[in-house]
PDB file of C-alpha atoms in Angstrom:
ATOM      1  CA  UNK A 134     -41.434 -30.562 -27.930  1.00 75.00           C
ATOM      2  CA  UNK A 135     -45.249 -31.506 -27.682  1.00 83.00           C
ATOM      3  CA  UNK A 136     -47.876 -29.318 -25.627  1.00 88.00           C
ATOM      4  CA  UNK A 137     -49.533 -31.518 -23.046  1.00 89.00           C
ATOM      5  CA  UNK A 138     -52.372 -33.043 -23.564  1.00 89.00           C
ATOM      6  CA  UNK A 139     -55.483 -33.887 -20.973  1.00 88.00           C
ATOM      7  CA  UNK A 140     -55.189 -37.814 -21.930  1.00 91.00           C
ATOM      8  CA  UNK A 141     -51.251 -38.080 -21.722  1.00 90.00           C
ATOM      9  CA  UNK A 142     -49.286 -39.597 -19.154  1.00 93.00           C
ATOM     10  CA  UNK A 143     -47.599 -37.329 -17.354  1.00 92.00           C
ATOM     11  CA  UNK A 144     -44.608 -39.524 -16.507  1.00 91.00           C
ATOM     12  CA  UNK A 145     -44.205 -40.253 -19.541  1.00 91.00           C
ATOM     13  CA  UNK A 146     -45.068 -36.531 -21.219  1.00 93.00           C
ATOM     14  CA  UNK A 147     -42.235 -35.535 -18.211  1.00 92.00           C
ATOM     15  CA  UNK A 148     -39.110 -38.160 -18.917  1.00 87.00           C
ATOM     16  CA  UNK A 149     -39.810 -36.489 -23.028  1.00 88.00           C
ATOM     17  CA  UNK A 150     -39.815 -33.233 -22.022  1.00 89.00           C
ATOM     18  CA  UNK A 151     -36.793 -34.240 -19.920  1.00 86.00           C
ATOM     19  CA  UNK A 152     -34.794 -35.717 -22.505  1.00 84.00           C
ATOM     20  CA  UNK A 153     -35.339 -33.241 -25.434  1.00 89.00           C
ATOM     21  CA  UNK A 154     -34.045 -30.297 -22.566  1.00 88.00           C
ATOM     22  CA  UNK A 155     -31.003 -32.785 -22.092  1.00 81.00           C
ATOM     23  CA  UNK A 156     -30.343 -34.008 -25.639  1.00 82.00           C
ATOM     24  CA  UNK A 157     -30.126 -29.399 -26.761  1.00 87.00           C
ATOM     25  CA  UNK A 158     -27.881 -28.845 -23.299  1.00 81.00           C
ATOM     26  CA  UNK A 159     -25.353 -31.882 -24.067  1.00 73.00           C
ATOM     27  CA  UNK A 160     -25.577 -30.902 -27.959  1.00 78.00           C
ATOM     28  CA  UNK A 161     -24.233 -27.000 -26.853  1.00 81.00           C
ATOM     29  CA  UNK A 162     -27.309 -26.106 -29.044  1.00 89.00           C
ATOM     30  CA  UNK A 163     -27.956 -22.661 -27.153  1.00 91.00           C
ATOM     31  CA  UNK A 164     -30.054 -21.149 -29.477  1.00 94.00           C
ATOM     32  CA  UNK A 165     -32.309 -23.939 -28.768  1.00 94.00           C
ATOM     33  CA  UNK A 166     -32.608 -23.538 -25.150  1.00 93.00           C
ATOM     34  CA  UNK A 167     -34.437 -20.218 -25.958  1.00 93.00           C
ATOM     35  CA  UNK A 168     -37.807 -22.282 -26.047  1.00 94.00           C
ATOM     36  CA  UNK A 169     -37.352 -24.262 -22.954  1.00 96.00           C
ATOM     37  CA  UNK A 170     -37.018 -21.337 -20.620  1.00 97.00           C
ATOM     38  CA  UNK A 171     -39.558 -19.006 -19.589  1.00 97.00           C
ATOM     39  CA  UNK A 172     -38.977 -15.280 -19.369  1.00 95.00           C
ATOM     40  CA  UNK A 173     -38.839 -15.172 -15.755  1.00 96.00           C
ATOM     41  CA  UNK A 174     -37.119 -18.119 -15.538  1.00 97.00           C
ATOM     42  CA  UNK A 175     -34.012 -19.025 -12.771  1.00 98.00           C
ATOM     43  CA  UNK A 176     -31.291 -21.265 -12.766  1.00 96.00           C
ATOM     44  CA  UNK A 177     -29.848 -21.526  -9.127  1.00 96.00           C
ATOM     45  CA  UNK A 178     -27.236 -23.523  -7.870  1.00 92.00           C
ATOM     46  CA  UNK A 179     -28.307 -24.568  -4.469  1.00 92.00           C
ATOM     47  CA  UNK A 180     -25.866 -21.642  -1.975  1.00 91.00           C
ATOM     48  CA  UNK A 181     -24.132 -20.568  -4.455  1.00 92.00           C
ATOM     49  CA  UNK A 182     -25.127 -18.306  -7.415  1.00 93.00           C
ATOM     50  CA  UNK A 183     -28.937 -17.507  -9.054  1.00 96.00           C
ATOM     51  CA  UNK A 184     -29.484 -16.952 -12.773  1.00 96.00           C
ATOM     52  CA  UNK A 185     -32.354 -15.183 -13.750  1.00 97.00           C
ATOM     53  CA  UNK A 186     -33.971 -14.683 -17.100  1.00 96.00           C
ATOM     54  CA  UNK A 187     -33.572 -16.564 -19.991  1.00 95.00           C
ATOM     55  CA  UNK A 188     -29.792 -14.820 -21.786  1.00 95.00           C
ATOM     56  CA  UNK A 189     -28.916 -14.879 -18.192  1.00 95.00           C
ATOM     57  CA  UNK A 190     -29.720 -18.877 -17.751  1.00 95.00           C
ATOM     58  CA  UNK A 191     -27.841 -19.802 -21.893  1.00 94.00           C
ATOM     59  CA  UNK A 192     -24.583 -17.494 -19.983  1.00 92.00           C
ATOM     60  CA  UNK A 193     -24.554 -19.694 -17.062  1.00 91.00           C
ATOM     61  CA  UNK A 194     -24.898 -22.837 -18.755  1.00 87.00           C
ATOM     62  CA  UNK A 195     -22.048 -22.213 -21.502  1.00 85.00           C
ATOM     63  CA  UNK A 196     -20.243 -20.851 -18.570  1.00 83.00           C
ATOM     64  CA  UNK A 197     -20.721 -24.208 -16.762  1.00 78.00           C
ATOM     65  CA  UNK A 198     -19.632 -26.158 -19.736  1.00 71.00           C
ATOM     66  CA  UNK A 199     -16.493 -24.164 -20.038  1.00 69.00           C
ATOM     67  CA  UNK A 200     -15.555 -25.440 -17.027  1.00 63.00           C
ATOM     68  CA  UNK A 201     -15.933 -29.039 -17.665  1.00 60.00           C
ATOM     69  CA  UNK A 202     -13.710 -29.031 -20.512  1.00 54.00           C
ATOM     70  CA  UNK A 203     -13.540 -29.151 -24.141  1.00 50.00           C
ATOM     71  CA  UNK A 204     -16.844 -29.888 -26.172  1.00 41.00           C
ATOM     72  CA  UNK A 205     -20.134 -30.965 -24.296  1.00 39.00           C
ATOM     73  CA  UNK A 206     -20.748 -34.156 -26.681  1.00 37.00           C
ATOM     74  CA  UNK A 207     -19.329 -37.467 -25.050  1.00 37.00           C
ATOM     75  CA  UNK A 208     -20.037 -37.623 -21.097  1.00 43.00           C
ATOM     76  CA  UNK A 209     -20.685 -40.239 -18.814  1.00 41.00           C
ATOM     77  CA  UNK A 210     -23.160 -39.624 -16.162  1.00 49.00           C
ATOM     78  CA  UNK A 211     -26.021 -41.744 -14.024  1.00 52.00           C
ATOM     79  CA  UNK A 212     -29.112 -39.995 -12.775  1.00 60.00           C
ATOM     80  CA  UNK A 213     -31.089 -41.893 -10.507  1.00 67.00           C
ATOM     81  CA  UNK A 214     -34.039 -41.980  -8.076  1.00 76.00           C
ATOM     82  CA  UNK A 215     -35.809 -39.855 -10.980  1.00 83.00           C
ATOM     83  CA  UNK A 216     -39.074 -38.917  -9.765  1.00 90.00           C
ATOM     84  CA  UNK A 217     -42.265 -36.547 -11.448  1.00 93.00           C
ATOM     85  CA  UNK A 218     -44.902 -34.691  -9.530  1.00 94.00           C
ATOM     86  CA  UNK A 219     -47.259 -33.046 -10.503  1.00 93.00           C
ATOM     87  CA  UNK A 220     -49.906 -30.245 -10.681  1.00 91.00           C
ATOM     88  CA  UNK A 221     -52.323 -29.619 -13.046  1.00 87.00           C
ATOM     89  CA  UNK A 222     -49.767 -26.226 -14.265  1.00 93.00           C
ATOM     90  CA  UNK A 223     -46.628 -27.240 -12.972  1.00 96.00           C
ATOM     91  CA  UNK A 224     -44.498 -30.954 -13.423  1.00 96.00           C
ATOM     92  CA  UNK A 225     -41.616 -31.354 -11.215  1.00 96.00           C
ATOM     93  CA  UNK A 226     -38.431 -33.340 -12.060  1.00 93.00           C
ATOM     94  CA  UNK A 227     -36.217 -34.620  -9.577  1.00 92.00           C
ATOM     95  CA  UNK A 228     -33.130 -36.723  -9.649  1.00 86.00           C
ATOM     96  CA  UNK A 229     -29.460 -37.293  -8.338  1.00 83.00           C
ATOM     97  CA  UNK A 230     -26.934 -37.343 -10.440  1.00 76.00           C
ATOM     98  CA  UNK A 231     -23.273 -38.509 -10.854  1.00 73.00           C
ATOM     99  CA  UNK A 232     -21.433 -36.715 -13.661  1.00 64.00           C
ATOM    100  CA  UNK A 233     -17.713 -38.402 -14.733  1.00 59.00           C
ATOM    101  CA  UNK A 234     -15.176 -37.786 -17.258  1.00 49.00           C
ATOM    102  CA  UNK A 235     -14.664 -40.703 -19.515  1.00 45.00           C
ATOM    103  CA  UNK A 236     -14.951 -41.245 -22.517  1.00 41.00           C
ATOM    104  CA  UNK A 237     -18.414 -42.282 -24.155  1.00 40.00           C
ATOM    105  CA  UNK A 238     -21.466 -43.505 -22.141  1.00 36.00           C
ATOM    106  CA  UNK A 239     -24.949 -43.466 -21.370  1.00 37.00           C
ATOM    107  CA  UNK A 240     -26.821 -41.104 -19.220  1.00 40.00           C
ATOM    108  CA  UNK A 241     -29.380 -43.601 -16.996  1.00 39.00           C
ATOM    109  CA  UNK A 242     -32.544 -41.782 -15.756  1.00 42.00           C
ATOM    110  CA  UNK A 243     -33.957 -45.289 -14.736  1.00 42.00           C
ATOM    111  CA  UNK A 244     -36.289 -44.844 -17.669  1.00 43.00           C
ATOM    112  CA  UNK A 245     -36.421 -46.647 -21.150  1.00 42.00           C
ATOM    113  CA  UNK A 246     -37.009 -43.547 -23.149  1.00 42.00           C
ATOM    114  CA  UNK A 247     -34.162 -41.522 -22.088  1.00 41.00           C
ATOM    115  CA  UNK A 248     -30.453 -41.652 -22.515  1.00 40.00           C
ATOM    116  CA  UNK A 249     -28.531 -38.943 -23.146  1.00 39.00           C
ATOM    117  CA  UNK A 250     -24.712 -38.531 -23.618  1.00 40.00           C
ATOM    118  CA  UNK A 251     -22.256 -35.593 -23.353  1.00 42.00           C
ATOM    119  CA  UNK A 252     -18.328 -34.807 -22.385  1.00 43.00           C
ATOM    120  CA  UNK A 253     -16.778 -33.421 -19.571  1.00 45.00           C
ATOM    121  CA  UNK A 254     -12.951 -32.717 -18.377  1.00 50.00           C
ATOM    122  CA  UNK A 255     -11.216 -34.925 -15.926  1.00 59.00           C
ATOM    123  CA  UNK A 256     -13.830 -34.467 -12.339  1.00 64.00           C
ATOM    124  CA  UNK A 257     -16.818 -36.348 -11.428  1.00 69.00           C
ATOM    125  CA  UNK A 258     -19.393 -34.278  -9.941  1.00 71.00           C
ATOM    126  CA  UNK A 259     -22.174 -35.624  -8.087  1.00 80.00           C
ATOM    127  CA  UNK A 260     -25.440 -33.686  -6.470  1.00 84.00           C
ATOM    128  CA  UNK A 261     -29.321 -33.431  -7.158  1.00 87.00           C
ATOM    129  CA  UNK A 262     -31.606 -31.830 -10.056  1.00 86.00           C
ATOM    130  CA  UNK A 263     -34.906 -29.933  -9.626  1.00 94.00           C
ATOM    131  CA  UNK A 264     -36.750 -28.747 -12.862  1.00 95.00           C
ATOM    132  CA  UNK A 265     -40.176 -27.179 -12.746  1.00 97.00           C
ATOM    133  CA  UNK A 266     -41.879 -26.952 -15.462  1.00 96.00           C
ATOM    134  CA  UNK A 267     -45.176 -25.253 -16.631  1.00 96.00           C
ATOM    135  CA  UNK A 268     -47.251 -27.540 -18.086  1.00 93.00           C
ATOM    136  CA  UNK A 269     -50.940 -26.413 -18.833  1.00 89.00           C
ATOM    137  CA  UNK A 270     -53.007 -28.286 -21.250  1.00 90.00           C
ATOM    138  CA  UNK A 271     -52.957 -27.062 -24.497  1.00 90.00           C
ATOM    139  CA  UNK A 272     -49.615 -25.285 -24.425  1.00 90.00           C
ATOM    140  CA  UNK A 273     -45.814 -25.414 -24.668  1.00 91.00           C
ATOM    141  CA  UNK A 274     -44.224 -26.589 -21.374  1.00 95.00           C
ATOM    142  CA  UNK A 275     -41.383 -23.746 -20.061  1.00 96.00           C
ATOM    143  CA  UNK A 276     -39.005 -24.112 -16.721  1.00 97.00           C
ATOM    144  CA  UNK A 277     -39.679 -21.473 -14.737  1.00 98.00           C
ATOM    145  CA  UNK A 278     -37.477 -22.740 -12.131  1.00 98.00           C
ATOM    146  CA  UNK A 279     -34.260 -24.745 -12.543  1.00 95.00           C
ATOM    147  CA  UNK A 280     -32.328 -25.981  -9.384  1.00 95.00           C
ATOM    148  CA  UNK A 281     -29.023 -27.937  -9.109  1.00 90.00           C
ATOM    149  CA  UNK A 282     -26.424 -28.793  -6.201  1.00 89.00           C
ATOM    150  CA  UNK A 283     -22.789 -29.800  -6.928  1.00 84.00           C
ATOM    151  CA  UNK A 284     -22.157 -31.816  -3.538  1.00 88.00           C
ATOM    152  CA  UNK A 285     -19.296 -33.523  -4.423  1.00 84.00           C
ATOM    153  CA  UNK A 286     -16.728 -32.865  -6.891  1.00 76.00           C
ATOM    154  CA  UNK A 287     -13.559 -34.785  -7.035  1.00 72.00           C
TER     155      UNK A 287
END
């Protein structure tokens, strides 16, 4: 993970950040999700539960891949309609997704630089992804606020 810098491009600087986050989650690498979160950090599935602060956020998310099924390595999901805003401290990352149990294929973020794979049990789950991130020149980016909806799951 790179701090940002005033001559980067922040689309660019975001789908990186974004990948890196999704390349640790996928790889069950908990330990490394430590430096991604801030201390006052939330997860929140859209009306259903909140998560807040950071051992709080690495329970929910091993929780979450409990419940997909057996290792978190092979999955086959499409995000699209990925979109970053901006600030000059915060980036925003926005997508839908479609998450599907087969066996081994690419995550699509309708970007070049990312593709990320993982495994899930027998469901597809579909819904939308809100990260915010702050990003200040100079210094490590941290998600202060992660948001997610499961709107379909069959």
């Amino acid at each position: 993970m790179e701090v940002r810098t005033a001559s980067c491009d922040v689309n660019d600087y975001a789908c990186k950040l974004f990948k890196v986050y999704s390349d640790t989650v996928f790889a069950d690498d908990y330990e490394g999700l430590l430096k991604f979160y801030d201390d006052s950090a939330v997860l929140i599935e859209k009306g259903k539960e909140s998560f807040y602060g950071v051992d709080s956020i690495i329970n929910a998310i091993k929780a979450y891949h409990a419940g997909l099924g057996p290792g978190t390595t092979k999955v086959s999901s499409q995000n699209s309609e990925f979109k970053v805003e901006h600030t000059d401290n915060v980036i925003t990352i926005r997508c839908k997704y479609c998450v599907s149990s087969t066996e081994s294929q690419s995550i699509s973020l309708n970007h070049p630089q990312i593709k990320v794979q993982s495994v899930l049990a027998h469901e597809t789950w579909e819904g939308e992804y809100i990260q915010y991130w702050r990003s200040e020149i100079g210094k490590m980016p941290k998600i202060i606020r992660d948001e997610f909806s499961i709107d379909k799951r069959y």
